[in-house]
PDB file of C-alpha atoms in Angstrom:
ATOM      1  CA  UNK A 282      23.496   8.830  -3.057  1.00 72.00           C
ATOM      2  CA  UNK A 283      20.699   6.175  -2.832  1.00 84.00           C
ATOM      3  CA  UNK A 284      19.758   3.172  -0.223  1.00 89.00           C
ATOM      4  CA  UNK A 285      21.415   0.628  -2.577  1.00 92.00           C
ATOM      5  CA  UNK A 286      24.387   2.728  -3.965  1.00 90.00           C
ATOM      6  CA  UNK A 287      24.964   3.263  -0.075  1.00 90.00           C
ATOM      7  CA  UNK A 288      24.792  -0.303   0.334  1.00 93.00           C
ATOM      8  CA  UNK A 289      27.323  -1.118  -2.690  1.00 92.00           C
ATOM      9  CA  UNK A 290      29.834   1.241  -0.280  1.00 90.00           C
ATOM     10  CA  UNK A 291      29.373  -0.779   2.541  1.00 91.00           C
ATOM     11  CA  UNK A 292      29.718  -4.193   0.788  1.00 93.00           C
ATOM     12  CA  UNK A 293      33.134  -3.161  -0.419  1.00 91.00           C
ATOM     13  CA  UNK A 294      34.025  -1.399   2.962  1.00 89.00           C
ATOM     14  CA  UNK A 295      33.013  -3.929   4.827  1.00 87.00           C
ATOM     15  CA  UNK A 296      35.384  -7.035   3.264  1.00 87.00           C
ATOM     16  CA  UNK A 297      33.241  -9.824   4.368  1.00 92.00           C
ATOM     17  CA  UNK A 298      29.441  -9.226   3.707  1.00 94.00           C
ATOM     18  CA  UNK A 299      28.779  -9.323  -0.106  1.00 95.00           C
ATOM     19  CA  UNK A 300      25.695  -9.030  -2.634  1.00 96.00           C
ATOM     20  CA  UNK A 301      25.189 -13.174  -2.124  1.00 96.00           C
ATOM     21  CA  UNK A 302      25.445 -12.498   1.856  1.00 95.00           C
ATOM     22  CA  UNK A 303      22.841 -10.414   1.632  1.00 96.00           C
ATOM     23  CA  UNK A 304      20.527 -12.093  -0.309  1.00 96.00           C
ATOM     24  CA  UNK A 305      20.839 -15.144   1.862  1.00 96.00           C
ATOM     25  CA  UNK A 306      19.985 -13.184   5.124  1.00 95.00           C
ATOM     26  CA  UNK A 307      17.185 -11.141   3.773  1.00 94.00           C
ATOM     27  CA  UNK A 308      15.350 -13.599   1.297  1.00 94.00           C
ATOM     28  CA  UNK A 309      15.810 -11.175  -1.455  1.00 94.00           C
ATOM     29  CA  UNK A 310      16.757 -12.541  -4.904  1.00 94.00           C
ATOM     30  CA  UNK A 311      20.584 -11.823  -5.826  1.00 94.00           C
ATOM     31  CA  UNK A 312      19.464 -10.687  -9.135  1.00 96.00           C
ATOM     32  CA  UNK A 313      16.968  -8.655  -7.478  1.00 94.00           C
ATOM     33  CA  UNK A 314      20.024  -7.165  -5.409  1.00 95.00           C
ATOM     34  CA  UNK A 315      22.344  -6.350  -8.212  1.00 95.00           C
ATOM     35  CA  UNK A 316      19.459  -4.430 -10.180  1.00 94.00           C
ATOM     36  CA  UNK A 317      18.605  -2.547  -7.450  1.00 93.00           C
ATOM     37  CA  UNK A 318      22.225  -2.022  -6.898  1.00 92.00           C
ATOM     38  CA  UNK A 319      23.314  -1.172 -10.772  1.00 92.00           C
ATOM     39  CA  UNK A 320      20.016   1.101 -11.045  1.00 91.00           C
ATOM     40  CA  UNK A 321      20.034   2.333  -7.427  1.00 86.00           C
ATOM     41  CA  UNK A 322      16.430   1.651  -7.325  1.00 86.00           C
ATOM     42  CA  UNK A 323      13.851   2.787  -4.478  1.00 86.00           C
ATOM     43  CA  UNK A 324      13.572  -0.342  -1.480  1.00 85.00           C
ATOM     44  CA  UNK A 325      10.383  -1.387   0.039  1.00 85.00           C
ATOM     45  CA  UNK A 326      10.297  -0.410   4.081  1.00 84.00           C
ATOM     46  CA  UNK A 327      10.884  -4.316   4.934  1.00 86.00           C
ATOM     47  CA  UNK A 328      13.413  -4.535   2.757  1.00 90.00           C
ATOM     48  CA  UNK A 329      15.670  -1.380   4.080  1.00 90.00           C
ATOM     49  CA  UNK A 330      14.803  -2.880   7.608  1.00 90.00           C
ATOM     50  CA  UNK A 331      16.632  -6.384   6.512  1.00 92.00           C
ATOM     51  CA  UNK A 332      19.035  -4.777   4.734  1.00 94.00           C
ATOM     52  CA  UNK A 333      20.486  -2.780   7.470  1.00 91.00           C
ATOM     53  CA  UNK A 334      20.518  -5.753   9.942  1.00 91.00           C
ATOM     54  CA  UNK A 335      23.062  -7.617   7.547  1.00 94.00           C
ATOM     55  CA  UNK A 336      25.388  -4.905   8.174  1.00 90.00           C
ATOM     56  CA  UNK A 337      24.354  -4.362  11.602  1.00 89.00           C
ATOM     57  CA  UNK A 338      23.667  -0.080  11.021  1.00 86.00           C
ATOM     58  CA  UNK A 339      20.470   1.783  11.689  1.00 85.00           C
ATOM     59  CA  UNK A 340      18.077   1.865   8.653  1.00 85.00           C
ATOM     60  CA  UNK A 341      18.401   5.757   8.506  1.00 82.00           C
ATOM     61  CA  UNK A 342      22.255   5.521   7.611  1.00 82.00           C
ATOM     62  CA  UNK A 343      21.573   4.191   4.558  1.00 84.00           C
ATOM     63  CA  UNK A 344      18.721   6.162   3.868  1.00 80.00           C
ATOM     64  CA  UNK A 345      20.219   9.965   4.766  1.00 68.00           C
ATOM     65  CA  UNK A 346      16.796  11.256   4.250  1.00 47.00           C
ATOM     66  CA  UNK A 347      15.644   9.568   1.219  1.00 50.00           C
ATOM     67  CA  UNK A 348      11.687   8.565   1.001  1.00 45.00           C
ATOM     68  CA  UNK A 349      11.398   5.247   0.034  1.00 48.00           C
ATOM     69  CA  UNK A 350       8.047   2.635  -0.758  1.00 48.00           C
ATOM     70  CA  UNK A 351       6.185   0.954   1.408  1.00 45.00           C
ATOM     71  CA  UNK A 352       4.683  -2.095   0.041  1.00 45.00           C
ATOM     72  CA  UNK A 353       2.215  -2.547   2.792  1.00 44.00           C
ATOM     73  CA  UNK A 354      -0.176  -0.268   1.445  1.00 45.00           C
ATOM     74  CA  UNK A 355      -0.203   3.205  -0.239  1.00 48.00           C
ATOM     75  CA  UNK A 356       0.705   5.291   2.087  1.00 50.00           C
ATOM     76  CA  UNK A 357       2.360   8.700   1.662  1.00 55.00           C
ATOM     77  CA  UNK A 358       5.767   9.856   2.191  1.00 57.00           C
ATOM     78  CA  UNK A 359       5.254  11.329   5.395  1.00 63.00           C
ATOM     79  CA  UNK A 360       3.541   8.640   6.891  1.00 67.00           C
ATOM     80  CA  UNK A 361       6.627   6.223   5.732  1.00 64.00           C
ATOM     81  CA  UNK A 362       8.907   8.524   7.742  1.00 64.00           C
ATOM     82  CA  UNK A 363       6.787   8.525  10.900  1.00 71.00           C
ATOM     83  CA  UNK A 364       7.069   5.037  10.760  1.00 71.00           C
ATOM     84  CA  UNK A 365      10.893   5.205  10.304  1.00 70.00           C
ATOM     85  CA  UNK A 366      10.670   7.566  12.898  1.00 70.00           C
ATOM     86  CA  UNK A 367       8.938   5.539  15.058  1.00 73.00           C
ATOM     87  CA  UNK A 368      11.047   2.703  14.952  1.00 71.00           C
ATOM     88  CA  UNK A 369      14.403   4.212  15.191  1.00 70.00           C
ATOM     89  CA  UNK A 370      12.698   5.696  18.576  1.00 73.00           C
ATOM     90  CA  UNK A 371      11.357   2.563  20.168  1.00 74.00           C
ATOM     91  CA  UNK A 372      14.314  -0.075  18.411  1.00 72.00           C
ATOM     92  CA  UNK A 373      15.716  -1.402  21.660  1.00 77.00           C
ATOM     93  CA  UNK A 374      12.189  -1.887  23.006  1.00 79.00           C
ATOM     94  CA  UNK A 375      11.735  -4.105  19.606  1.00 77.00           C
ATOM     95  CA  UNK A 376      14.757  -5.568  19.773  1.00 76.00           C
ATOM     96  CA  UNK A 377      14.177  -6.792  22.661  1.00 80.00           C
ATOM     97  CA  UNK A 378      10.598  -7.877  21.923  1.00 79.00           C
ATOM     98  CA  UNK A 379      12.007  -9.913  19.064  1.00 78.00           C
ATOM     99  CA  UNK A 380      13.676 -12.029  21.570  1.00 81.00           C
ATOM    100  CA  UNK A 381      10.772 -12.510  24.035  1.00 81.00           C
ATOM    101  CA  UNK A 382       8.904 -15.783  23.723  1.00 88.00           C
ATOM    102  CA  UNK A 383       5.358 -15.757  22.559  1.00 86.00           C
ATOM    103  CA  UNK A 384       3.749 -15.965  26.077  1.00 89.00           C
ATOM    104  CA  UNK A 385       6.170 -13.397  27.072  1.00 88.00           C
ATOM    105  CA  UNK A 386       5.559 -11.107  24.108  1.00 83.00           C
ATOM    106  CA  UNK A 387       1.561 -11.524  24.325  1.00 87.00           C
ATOM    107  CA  UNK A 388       2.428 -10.422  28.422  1.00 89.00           C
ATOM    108  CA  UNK A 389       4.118  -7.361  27.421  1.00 86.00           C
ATOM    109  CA  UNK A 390       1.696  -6.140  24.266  1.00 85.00           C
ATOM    110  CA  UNK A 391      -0.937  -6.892  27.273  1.00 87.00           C
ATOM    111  CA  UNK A 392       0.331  -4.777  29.663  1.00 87.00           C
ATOM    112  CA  UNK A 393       1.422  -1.790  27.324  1.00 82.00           C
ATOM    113  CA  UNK A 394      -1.831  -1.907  25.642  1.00 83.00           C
ATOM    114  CA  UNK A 395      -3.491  -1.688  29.302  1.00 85.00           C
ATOM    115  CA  UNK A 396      -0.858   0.869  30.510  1.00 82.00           C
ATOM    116  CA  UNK A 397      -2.269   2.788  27.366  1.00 79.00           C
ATOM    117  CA  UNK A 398      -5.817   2.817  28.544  1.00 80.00           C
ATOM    118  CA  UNK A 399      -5.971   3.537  31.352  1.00 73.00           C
ATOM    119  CA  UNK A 400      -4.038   6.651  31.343  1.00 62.00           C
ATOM    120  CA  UNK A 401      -3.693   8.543  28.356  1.00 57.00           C
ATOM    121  CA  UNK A 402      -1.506  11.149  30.091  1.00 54.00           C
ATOM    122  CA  UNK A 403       0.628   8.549  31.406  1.00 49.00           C
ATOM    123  CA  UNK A 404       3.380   9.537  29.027  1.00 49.00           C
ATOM    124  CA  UNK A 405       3.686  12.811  29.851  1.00 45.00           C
ATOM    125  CA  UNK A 406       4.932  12.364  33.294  1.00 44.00           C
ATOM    126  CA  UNK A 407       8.296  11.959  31.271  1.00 43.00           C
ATOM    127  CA  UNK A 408       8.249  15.317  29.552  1.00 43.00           C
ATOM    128  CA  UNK A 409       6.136  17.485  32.597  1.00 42.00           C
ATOM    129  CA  UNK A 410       9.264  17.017  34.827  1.00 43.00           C
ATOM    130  CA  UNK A 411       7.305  14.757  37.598  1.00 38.00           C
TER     131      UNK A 411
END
C-alpha cells in the first residue's frame, strides 16, 4: 500500500481530518490531494513531512518502506532515506527547534556547529561507554 492510499485509511479512520483538512494545513491543492489519492501517486519529501503532521504520526508510518521523490534536487533513493533516517532520529531536537525564537535558534545552530568543531570525537563518548 502507498503514502496516499495509507493516507485515504487514516482520513476515514480518523472521523475528523478529511482530504479539504489536509489541504488547508499543508498548502497542497485539494485536487492535487485526491489525484494523488485516486492514483496513489509518489509524494515529494516536504510533502510526506506535512502530511504526517495533519494526522499527528511519524512520516515512516505512512511510508512502511516506500522510496519516495525529493524535489529538492536529484538525489538518489538512498540518500532520501538517510535523510528520513535522519530526521526520525533527531525529531524532538527539531521539534523543539521549531519552537525556539530566531535569536534562540541562531544560539543553538551556534553552539552545535562549535560543539562540532572542536571535537570530532565528541559523539562517541555516547557509544565508547565513558
Amino acid at each position: 500500500m502507498g503514502f496516499w492510499k495509507k493516507v485515504d485509511e487514516e482520513i476515514k479512520f480518523s472521523g475528523t481530518i478529511t482530504r479539504k483538512t489536509i489541504a488547508a494545513e499543508t498548502g497542497i491543492n485539494i485536487q492535487t490531494i485526491n489525484r494523488a489519492i485516486e492514483r496513489d501517486s509518489k509524494i515529494y519529501v516536504e510533502e510526506a513531512f506535512k502530511v504526517a503532521k495533519v494526522f499527528g504520526k511519524p512520516v515512516e508510518y505512512f511510508l512502511e518502506g516506500q522510496f519516495i521523490e525529493n524535489s529538492l534536487c536529484d538525489k538518489t533513493k538512498d540518500e532520501t532515506n538517510s535523510q528520513l533516517y535522519l530526521y526520525s532520529k533527531h525529531q524532538k531536537l527539531i521539534s523543539n527547534c521549531e519552537s525556539l525564537s530566531e535569536n534562540d535558534y541562531r544560539a543553538v545552530t551556534l553552539l552545535a556547529s562549535t560543539l562540532a568543531q572542536k571535537s570530532p570525537s565528541y559523539g562517541n563518548i555516547y557509544s565508547t561507554g565513558r
